[in-house]
Amino acid sequence: MRALRHANEIRSGRARLKKELALGRARIEEIIAQPPESAKTAKVYELLLALPKIGPAKATRCLTHCRIAPSKTVGGLSE
């Protein structure tokens, strides 16, 4: 039950984070530089899609340009 509660907290935190990104209240640069616990397991691609005016094509192009795999998580990025 504790693991389930923790997983639900992570999911709800990630949903709040995506909403903040969509509304422009959070900056993706700050999230990637110092990710909160809920963002560490989020895929970079999913966070890019949460940004306004970023669709699948732009997100893929950005990741390709930066040589980041679409399946890479925020916590898995190196400095």
PDB file of C-alpha atoms in Angstrom:
ATOM      1  CA  MET A   1       0.000   0.000   0.000  1.00  0.00           C
ATOM      2  CA  ARG A   2       2.882   2.350   0.738  1.00  0.00           C
ATOM      3  CA  ALA A   3       4.384   1.800  -2.723  1.00  0.00           C
ATOM      4  CA  LEU A   4       1.009   2.406  -4.351  1.00  0.00           C
ATOM      5  CA  ARG A   5       0.567   5.638  -2.398  1.00  0.00           C
ATOM      6  CA  HIS A   6       4.056   6.787  -3.417  1.00  0.00           C
ATOM      7  CA  ALA A   7       3.394   5.980  -7.087  1.00  0.00           C
ATOM      8  CA  ASN A   8       0.133   7.939  -6.973  1.00  0.00           C
ATOM      9  CA  GLU A   9       1.923  10.927  -5.432  1.00  0.00           C
ATOM     10  CA  ILE A  10       4.535  10.832  -8.201  1.00  0.00           C
ATOM     11  CA  ARG A  11       1.848  10.642 -10.916  1.00  0.00           C
ATOM     12  CA  SER A  12      -0.193  13.480  -9.465  1.00  0.00           C
ATOM     13  CA  GLY A  13       2.955  15.591  -9.020  1.00  0.00           C
ATOM     14  CA  ARG A  14       3.899  14.967 -12.634  1.00  0.00           C
ATOM     15  CA  ALA A  15       0.401  15.980 -13.767  1.00  0.00           C
ATOM     16  CA  ARG A  16       0.651  19.224 -11.754  1.00  0.00           C
ATOM     17  CA  LEU A  17       4.068  19.889 -13.265  1.00  0.00           C
ATOM     18  CA  LYS A  18       2.773  19.426 -16.811  1.00  0.00           C
ATOM     19  CA  LYS A  19      -0.108  21.769 -16.069  1.00  0.00           C
ATOM     20  CA  GLU A  20       2.297  24.394 -14.725  1.00  0.00           C
ATOM     21  CA  LEU A  21       4.400  24.052 -17.888  1.00  0.00           C
ATOM     22  CA  ALA A  22       1.331  24.423 -20.093  1.00  0.00           C
ATOM     23  CA  LEU A  23       0.252  27.565 -18.241  1.00  0.00           C
ATOM     24  CA  GLY A  24       3.746  29.076 -18.397  1.00  0.00           C
ATOM     25  CA  ARG A  25       4.183  29.113 -14.613  1.00  0.00           C
ATOM     26  CA  ALA A  26       7.138  26.716 -14.698  1.00  0.00           C
ATOM     27  CA  ARG A  27      10.217  26.764 -16.898  1.00  0.00           C
ATOM     28  CA  ILE A  28      11.481  23.546 -18.432  1.00  0.00           C
ATOM     29  CA  GLU A  29      15.102  24.702 -18.060  1.00  0.00           C
ATOM     30  CA  GLU A  30      14.708  24.852 -14.278  1.00  0.00           C
ATOM     31  CA  ILE A  31      12.945  21.500 -14.139  1.00  0.00           C
ATOM     32  CA  ILE A  32      15.696  19.783 -16.129  1.00  0.00           C
ATOM     33  CA  ALA A  33      18.477  21.499 -14.156  1.00  0.00           C
ATOM     34  CA  GLN A  34      17.010  20.637 -10.745  1.00  0.00           C
ATOM     35  CA  PRO A  35      14.165  18.171 -11.194  1.00  0.00           C
ATOM     36  CA  PRO A  36      11.675  17.651  -8.391  1.00  0.00           C
ATOM     37  CA  GLU A  37      11.084  14.053  -7.309  1.00  0.00           C
ATOM     38  CA  SER A  38       8.005  13.735  -9.521  1.00  0.00           C
ATOM     39  CA  ALA A  39       9.895  14.877 -12.635  1.00  0.00           C
ATOM     40  CA  LYS A  40      12.843  12.493 -12.342  1.00  0.00           C
ATOM     41  CA  THR A  41      10.923   9.589 -13.873  1.00  0.00           C
ATOM     42  CA  ALA A  42       9.131  11.708 -16.500  1.00  0.00           C
ATOM     43  CA  LYS A  43      10.272  11.405 -20.079  1.00  0.00           C
ATOM     44  CA  VAL A  44      11.816  14.571 -21.525  1.00  0.00           C
ATOM     45  CA  TYR A  45       9.610  14.119 -24.605  1.00  0.00           C
ATOM     46  CA  GLU A  46       6.430  14.209 -22.478  1.00  0.00           C
ATOM     47  CA  LEU A  47       7.515  17.397 -20.739  1.00  0.00           C
ATOM     48  CA  LEU A  48       8.273  19.038 -24.079  1.00  0.00           C
ATOM     49  CA  LEU A  49       4.790  18.129 -25.301  1.00  0.00           C
ATOM     50  CA  ALA A  50       3.316  19.884 -22.263  1.00  0.00           C
ATOM     51  CA  LEU A  51       4.817  23.190 -23.409  1.00  0.00           C
ATOM     52  CA  PRO A  52       2.641  25.594 -25.379  1.00  0.00           C
ATOM     53  CA  LYS A  53       3.231  25.583 -29.144  1.00  0.00           C
ATOM     54  CA  ILE A  54       5.296  22.367 -28.993  1.00  0.00           C
ATOM     55  CA  GLY A  55       3.852  19.396 -30.813  1.00  0.00           C
ATOM     56  CA  PRO A  56       5.222  15.951 -31.589  1.00  0.00           C
ATOM     57  CA  ALA A  57       7.236  17.142 -34.603  1.00  0.00           C
ATOM     58  CA  LYS A  58       8.957  20.010 -32.776  1.00  0.00           C
ATOM     59  CA  ALA A  59       9.594  17.880 -29.702  1.00  0.00           C
ATOM     60  CA  THR A  60      11.178  15.132 -31.813  1.00  0.00           C
ATOM     61  CA  ARG A  61      13.246  17.663 -33.757  1.00  0.00           C
ATOM     62  CA  CYS A  62      14.491  19.240 -30.510  1.00  0.00           C
ATOM     63  CA  LEU A  63      15.445  15.897 -29.000  1.00  0.00           C
ATOM     64  CA  THR A  64      17.196  14.828 -32.197  1.00  0.00           C
ATOM     65  CA  HIS A  65      19.127  18.096 -32.322  1.00  0.00           C
ATOM     66  CA  CYS A  66      20.256  17.607 -28.709  1.00  0.00           C
ATOM     67  CA  ARG A  67      20.982  13.895 -29.276  1.00  0.00           C
ATOM     68  CA  ILE A  68      18.528  12.799 -26.586  1.00  0.00           C
ATOM     69  CA  ALA A  69      16.580   9.575 -27.013  1.00  0.00           C
ATOM     70  CA  PRO A  70      12.787  10.010 -26.870  1.00  0.00           C
ATOM     71  CA  SER A  71      12.635   7.453 -24.069  1.00  0.00           C
ATOM     72  CA  LYS A  72      15.182   9.295 -21.874  1.00  0.00           C
ATOM     73  CA  THR A  73      13.912  10.380 -18.475  1.00  0.00           C
ATOM     74  CA  VAL A  74      14.739  13.711 -16.848  1.00  0.00           C
ATOM     75  CA  GLY A  75      16.592  11.905 -14.073  1.00  0.00           C
ATOM     76  CA  GLY A  76      18.635  10.004 -16.676  1.00  0.00           C
ATOM     77  CA  LEU A  77      20.086  13.119 -18.278  1.00  0.00           C
ATOM     78  CA  SER A  78      23.711  13.942 -17.598  1.00  0.00           C
ATOM     79  CA  GLU A  79      24.936  17.431 -16.955  1.00  0.00           C
TER      80      GLU A  79
END
